Tab-separated table of C-alpha atoms in Angstrom:
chain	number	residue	atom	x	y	z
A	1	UNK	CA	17.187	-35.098	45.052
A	2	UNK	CA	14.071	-34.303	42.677
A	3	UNK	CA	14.648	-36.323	39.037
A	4	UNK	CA	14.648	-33.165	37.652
A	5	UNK	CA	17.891	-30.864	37.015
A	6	UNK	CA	18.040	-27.377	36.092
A	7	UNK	CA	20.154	-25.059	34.727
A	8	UNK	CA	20.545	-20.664	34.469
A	9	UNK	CA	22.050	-19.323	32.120
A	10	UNK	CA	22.803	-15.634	32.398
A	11	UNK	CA	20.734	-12.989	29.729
A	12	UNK	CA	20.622	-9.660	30.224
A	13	UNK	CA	20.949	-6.823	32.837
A	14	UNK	CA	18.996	-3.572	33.553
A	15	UNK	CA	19.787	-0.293	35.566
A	16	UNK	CA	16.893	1.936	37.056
A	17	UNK	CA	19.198	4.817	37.303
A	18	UNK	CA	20.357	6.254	40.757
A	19	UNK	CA	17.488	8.494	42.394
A	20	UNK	CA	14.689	7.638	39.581
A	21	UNK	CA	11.334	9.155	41.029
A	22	UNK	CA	8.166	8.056	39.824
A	23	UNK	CA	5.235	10.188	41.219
A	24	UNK	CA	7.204	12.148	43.525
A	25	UNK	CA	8.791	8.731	44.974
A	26	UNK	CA	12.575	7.330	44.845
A	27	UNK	CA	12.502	3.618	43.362
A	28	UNK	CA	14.782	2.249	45.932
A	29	UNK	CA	15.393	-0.111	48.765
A	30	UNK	CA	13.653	-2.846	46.292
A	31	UNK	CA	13.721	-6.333	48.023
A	32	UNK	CA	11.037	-8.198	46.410
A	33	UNK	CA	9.602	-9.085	42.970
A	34	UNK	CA	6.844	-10.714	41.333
A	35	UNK	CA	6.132	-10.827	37.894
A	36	UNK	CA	2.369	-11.184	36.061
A	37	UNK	CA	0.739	-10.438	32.992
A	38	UNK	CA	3.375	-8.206	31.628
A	39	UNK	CA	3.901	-6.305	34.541
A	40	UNK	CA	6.260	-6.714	37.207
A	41	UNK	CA	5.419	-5.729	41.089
A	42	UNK	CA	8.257	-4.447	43.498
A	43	UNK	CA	8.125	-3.392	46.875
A	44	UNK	CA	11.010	-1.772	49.172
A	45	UNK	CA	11.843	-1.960	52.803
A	46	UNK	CA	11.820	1.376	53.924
A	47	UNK	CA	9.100	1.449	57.107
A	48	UNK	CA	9.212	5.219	57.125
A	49	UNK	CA	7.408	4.784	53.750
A	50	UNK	CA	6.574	1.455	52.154
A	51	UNK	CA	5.570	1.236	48.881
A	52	UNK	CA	4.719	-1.057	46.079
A	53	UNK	CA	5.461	-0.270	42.666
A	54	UNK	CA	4.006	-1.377	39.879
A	55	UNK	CA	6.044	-1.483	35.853
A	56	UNK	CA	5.551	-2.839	32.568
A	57	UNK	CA	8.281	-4.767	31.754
A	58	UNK	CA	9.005	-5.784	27.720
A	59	UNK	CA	11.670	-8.360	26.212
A	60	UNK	CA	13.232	-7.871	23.148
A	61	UNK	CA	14.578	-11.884	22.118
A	62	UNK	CA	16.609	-12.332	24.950
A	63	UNK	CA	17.130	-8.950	26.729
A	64	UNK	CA	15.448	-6.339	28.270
A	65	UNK	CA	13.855	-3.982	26.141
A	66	UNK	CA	12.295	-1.661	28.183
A	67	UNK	CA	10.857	-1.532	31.757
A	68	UNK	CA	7.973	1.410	32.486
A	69	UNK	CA	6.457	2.338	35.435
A	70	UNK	CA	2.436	2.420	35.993
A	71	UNK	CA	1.983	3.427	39.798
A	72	UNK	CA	3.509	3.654	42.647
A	73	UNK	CA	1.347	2.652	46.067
A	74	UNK	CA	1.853	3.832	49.678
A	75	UNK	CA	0.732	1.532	52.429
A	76	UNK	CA	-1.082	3.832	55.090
A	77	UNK	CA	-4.414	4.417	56.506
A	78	UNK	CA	-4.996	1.225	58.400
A	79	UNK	CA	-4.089	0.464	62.106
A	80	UNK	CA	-2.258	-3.084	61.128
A	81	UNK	CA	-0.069	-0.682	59.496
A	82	UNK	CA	0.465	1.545	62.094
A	83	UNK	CA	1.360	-1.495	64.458
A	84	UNK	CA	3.407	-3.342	62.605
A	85	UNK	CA	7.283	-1.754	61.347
A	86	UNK	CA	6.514	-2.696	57.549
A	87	UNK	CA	9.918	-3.700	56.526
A	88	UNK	CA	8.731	-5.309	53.703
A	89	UNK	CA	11.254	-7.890	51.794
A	90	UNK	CA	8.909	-9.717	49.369
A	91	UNK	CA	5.416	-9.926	47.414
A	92	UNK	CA	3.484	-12.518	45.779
A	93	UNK	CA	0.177	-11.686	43.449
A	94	UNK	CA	-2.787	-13.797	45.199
A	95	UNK	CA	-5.620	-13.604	42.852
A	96	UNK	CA	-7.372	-10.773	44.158
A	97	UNK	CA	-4.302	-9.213	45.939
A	98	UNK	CA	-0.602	-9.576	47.267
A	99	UNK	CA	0.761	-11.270	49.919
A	100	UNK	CA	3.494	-9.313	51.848
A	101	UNK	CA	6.104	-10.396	54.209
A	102	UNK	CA	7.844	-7.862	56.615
A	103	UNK	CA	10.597	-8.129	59.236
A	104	UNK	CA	9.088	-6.607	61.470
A	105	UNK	CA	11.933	-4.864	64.010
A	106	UNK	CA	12.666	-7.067	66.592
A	107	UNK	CA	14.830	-4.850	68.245
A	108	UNK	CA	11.728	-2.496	69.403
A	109	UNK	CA	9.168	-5.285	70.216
A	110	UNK	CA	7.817	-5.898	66.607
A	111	UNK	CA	6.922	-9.444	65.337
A	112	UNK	CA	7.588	-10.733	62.061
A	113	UNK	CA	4.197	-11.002	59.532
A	114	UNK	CA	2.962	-12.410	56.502
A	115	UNK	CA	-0.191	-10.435	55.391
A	116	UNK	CA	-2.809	-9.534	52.434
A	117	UNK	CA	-3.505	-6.653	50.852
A	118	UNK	CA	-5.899	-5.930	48.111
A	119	UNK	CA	-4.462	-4.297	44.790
A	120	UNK	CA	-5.041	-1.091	45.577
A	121	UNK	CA	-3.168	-1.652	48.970
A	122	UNK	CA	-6.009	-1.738	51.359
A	123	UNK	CA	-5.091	-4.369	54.089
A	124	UNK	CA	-7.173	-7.831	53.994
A	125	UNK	CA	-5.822	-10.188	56.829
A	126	UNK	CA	-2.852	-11.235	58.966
A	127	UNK	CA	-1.454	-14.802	58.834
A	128	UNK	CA	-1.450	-16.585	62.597
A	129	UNK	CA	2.646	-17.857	62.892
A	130	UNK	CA	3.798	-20.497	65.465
A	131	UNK	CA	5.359	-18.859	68.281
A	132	UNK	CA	8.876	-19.044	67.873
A	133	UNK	CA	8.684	-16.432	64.784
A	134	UNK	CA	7.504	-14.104	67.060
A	135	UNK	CA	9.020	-11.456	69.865
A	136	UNK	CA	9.504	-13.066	72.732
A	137	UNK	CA	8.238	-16.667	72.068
A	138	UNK	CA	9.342	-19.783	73.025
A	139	UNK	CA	12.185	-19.032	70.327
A	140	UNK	CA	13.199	-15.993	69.445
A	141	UNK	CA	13.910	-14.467	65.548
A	142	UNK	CA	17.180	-11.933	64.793
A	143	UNK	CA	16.253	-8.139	64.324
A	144	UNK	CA	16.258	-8.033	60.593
A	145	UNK	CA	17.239	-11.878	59.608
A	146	UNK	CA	13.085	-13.283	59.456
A	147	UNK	CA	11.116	-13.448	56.535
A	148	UNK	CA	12.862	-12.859	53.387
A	149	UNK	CA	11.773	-15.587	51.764
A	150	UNK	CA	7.896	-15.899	50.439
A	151	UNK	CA	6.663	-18.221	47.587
A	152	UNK	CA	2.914	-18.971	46.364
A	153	UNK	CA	2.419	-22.911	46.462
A	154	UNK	CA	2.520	-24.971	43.310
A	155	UNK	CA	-1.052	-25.056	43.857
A	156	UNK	CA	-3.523	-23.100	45.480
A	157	UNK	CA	-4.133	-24.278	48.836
A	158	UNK	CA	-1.106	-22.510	50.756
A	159	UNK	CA	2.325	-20.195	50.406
A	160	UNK	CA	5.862	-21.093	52.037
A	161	UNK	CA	7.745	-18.667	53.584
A	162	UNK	CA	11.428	-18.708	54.833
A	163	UNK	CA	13.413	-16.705	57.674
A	164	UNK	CA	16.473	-15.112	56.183
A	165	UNK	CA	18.983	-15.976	59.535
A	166	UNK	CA	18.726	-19.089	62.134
A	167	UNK	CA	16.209	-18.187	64.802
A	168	UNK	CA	18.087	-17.645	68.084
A	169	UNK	CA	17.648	-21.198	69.957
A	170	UNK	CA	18.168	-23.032	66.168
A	171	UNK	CA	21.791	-22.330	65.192
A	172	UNK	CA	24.568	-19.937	65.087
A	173	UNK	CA	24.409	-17.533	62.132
A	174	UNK	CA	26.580	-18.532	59.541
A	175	UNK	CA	30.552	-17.528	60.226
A	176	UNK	CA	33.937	-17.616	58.149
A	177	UNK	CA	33.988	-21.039	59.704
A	178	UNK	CA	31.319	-24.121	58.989
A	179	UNK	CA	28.214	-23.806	61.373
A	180	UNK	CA	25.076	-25.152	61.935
A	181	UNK	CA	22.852	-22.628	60.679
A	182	UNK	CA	18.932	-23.886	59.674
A	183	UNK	CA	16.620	-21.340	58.344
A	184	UNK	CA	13.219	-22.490	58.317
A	185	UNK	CA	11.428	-23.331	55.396
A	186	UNK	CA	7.490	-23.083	55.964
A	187	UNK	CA	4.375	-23.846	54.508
A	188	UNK	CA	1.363	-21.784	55.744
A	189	UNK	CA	-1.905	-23.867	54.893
A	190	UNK	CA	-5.070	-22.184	53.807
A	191	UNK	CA	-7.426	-24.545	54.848
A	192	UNK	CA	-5.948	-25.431	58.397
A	193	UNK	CA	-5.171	-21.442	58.727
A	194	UNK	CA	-1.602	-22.644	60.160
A	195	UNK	CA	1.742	-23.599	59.433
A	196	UNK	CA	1.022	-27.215	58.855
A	197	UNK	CA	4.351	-28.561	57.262
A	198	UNK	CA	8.426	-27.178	57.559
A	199	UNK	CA	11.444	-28.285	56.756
A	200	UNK	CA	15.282	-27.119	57.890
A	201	UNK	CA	17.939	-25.682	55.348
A	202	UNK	CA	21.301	-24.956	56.548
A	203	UNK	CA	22.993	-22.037	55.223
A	204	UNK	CA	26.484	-21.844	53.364
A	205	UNK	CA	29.379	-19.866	55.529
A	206	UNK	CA	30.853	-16.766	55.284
A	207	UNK	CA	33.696	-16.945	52.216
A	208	UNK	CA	34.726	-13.271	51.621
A	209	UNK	CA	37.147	-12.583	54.486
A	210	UNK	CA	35.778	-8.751	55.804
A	211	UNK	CA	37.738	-6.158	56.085
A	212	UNK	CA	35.665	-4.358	58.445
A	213	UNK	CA	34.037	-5.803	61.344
A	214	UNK	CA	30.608	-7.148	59.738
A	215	UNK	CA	29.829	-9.974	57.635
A	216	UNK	CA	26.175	-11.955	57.011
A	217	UNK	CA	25.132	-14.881	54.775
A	218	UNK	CA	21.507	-15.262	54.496
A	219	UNK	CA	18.542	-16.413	52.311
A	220	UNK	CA	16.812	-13.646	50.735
A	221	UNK	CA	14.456	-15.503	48.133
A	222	UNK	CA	12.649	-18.720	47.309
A	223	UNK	CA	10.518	-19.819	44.627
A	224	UNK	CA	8.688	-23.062	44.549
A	225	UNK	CA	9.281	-24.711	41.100
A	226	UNK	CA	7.780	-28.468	41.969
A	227	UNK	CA	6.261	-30.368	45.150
A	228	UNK	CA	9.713	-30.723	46.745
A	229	UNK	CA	12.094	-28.139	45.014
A	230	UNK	CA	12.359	-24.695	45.799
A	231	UNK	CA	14.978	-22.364	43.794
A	232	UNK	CA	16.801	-20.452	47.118
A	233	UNK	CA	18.418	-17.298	46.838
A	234	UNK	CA	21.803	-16.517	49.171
A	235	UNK	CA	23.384	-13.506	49.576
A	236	UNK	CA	26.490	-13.169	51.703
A	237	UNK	CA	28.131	-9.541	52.354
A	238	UNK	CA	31.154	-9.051	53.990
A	239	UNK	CA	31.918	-5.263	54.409
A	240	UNK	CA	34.988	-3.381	53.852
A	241	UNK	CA	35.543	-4.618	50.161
A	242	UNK	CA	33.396	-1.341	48.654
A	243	UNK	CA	31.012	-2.646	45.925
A	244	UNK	CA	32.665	-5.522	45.777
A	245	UNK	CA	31.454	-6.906	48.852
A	246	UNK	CA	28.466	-9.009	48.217
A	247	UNK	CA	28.489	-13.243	47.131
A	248	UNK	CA	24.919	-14.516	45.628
A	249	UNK	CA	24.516	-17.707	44.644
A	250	UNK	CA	21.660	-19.566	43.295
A	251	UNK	CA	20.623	-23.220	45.224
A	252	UNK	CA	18.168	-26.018	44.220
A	253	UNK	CA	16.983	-27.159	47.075
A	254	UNK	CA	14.934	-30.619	47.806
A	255	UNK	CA	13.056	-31.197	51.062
A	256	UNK	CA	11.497	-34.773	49.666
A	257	UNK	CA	13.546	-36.416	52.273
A	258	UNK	CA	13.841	-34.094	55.357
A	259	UNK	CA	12.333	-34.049	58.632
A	260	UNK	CA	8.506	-31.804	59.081
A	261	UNK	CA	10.292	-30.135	62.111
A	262	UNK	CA	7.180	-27.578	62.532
A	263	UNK	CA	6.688	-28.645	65.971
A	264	UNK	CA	10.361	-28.587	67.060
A	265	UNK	CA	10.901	-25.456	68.981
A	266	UNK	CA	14.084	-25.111	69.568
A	267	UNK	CA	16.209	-27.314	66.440
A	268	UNK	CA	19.873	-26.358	68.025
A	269	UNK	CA	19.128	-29.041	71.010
A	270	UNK	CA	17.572	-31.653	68.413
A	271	UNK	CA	20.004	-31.499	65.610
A	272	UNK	CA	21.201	-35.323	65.992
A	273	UNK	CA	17.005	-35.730	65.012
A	274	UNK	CA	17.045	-33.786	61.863
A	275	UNK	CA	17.555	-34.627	58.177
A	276	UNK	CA	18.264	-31.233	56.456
A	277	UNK	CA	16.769	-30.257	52.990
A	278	UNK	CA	19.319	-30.964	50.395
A	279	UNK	CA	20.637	-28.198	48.330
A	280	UNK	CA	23.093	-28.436	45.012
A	281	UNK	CA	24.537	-25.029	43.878
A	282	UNK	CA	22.939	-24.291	40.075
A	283	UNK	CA	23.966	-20.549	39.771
A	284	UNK	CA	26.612	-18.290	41.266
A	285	UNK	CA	26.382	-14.852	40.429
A	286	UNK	CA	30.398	-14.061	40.531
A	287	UNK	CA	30.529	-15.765	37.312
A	288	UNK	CA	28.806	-13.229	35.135
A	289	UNK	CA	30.800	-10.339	37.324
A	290	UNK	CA	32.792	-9.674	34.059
A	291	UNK	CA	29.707	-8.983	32.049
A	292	UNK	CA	27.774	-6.600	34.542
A	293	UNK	CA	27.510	-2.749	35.564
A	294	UNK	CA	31.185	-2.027	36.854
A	295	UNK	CA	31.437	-5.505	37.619
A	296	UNK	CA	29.074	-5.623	40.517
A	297	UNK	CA	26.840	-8.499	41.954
A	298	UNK	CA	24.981	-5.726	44.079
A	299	UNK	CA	22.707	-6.688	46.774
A	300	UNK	CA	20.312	-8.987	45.212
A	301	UNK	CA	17.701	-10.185	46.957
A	302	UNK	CA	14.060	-10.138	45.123
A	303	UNK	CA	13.574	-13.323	42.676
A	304	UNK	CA	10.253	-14.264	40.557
A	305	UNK	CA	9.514	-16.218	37.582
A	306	UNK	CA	9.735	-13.607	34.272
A	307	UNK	CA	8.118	-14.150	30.917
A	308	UNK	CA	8.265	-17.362	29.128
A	309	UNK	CA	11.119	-17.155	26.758
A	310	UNK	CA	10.656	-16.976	23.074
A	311	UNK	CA	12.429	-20.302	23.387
A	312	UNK	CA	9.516	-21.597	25.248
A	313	UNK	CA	11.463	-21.991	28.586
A	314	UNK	CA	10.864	-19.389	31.490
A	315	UNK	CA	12.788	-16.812	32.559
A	316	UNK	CA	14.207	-16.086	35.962
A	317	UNK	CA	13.786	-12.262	37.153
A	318	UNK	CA	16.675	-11.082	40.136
A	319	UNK	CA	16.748	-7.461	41.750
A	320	UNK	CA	18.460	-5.292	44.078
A	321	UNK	CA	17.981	-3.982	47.359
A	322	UNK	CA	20.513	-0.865	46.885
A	323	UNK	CA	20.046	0.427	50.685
A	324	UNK	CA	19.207	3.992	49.287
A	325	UNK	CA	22.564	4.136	48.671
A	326	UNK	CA	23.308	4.136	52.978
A	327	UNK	CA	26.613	2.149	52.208
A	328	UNK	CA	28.136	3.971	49.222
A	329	UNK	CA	27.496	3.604	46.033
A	330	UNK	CA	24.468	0.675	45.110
A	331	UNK	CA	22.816	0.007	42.037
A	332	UNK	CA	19.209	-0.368	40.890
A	333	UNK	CA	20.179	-3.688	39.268
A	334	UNK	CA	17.539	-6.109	37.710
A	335	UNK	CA	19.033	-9.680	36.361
A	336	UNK	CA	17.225	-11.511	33.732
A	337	UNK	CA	18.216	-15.357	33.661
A	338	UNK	CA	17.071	-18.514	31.652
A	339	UNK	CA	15.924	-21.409	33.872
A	340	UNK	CA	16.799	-24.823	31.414
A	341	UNK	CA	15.186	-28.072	32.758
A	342	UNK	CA	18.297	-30.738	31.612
A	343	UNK	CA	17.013	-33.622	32.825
């Protein structure tokens, strides 16, 4: 693993209340965060209307003090758009713009993407993928389990990205049982234009017996926080418990000794080939149940790096994708954390 541990410590929670409209739109459906200059960025996943919002977002010693929206931007107008189902799950600020990954809908024919758009949501490029992210390649992704997971590069010269479920020829998705389930952990290279280095992650198992017949583990956030460690977000759901349903934990992962599998098609029929990315668990949100809304952990799935703390470390942002409330009752939930380097 990287010489360096880490440890999160729990700070503060915030509720956008149910059905809070800003410019005639429901903040909602929020599945990824980025935080700059005071100001945070969120955008959901609905494809009937995807939007980006933009808030102002002030600490007061260790909490939240207050979080105010600024604007609130549709994504329309441009054929890309039109093309491509935009079920967006996270943003990065890019200098001059955002980078935005979407789902896609698999189901119907639509491919995965990781694209640009300028600030005031005018489209700037598509990223070319290897094959196997796409609709019928030589692989083929799960209707909403691809990219959940999108991180700018410690420096400037690429972003990684990460599917949230095994692609359908790498591994089984993840079960109340231990399988072999490798999400792919990608770096998309500026320069080269391509996906020039990737590394395989298997995910935990199911651990919350359902109740009904569904259940999912998945990564739904990374964040790059050296060359070789990425902070990796899991949330597993297992429905039938009511609110009570989701697990997130929290996992430093290291790839400094894993196998660049980004020409491996198919990594189910060259497993025996493969050293995985190790991960140790550094924060699991059931352990600050006790001090939140109700005593959820609610669907989190957007992560960023907050504000430096007045303490001079940084501070870990967390939201919630509350499903428009589909499933029952969800919350608007935003987590503030401390991330301590220990060693």
């Amino acid at each position: 693993m990287d010489d360096k541990l880490y440890d999160v410590q729990f700070l503060d929670e915030y509720i956008i209340p149910a059905n809070f409209k800003f410019q005639n739109e429901i903040y909602g459906g929020v599945s990824g965060v980025d935080y700059t200059k005071g100001e945070l960025l969120m955008v959901n996943d609905s494809p009937s209307n995807p939007l980006i919002f933009r808030a102002r977002l002030q600490l007061k010693g260790f909490q939240v003090d207050t979080i105010t929206f600024k604007s609130v931007t549709r994504l329309q107008n441009n054929t890309f758009f039109e093309k491509n189902a935009l079920d967006m799950e996270s943003i990065r600020y890019d200098g001059d713009g955002y980078l935005i990954s979407t789902e896609g809908s698999i189901n119907f024919g639509l491919s995965p993407r990781i694209f640009k758009v300028s600030k005031t949501a005018e489209f700037i490029e598509s990223y070319s993928l290897p094959d196997y992210f796409l609709v019928k390649g030589n692989n083929q992704p799960r209707h909403n389990g691809v990219f959940e997971g999108l991180s700018n590069g410690i420096n400037s010269s690429g972003f990684w990205f990460a599917n949230e479920l095994p692609l359908e020829k790498d591994g089984k998705t993840p079960k109340l049982y231990n399988t072999n389930s490798p999400i792919r952990l990608s770096f998309f290279d500026h320069k080269a234009k391509k996906v020039t280095r990737q590394y395989a992650m298997d995910l935990d198992r199911i651990t919350k017996i359902p109740l009904l017949p569904f259940s999912i583990n998945g990564l739904t956030e990374i964040l790059q926080i050296s060359q070789n460690t990425f902070l990796v977000l899991e949330r597993s759901y297992s429905a039938g418990h009511k609110s009570q349903g989701n697990r997130v934990k929290l996992y430093l992962v290291d790839v400094s000794k894993a196998t660049d599998i980004h020409d491996i098609v198919e990594l189910e029929a060259a497993t025996g080939d493969i050293i995985y990315a190790e991960k140790s668990l550094v924060f699991d949100f059931k352990s600050i149940k006790r001090k939140l809304t109700e005593g959820i952990v609610d669907n989190l799935e957007g992560l960023c790096f907050g504000p430096i703390l007045s303490n001079g470390n940084p501070s870990l942002i967390v939201v919630s994708d509350n499903n428009f409330n589909k499933f029952g009752t969800q919350l608007n939930q935003i987590i503030l954390l401390e991330l301590k380097q220990v060693q």
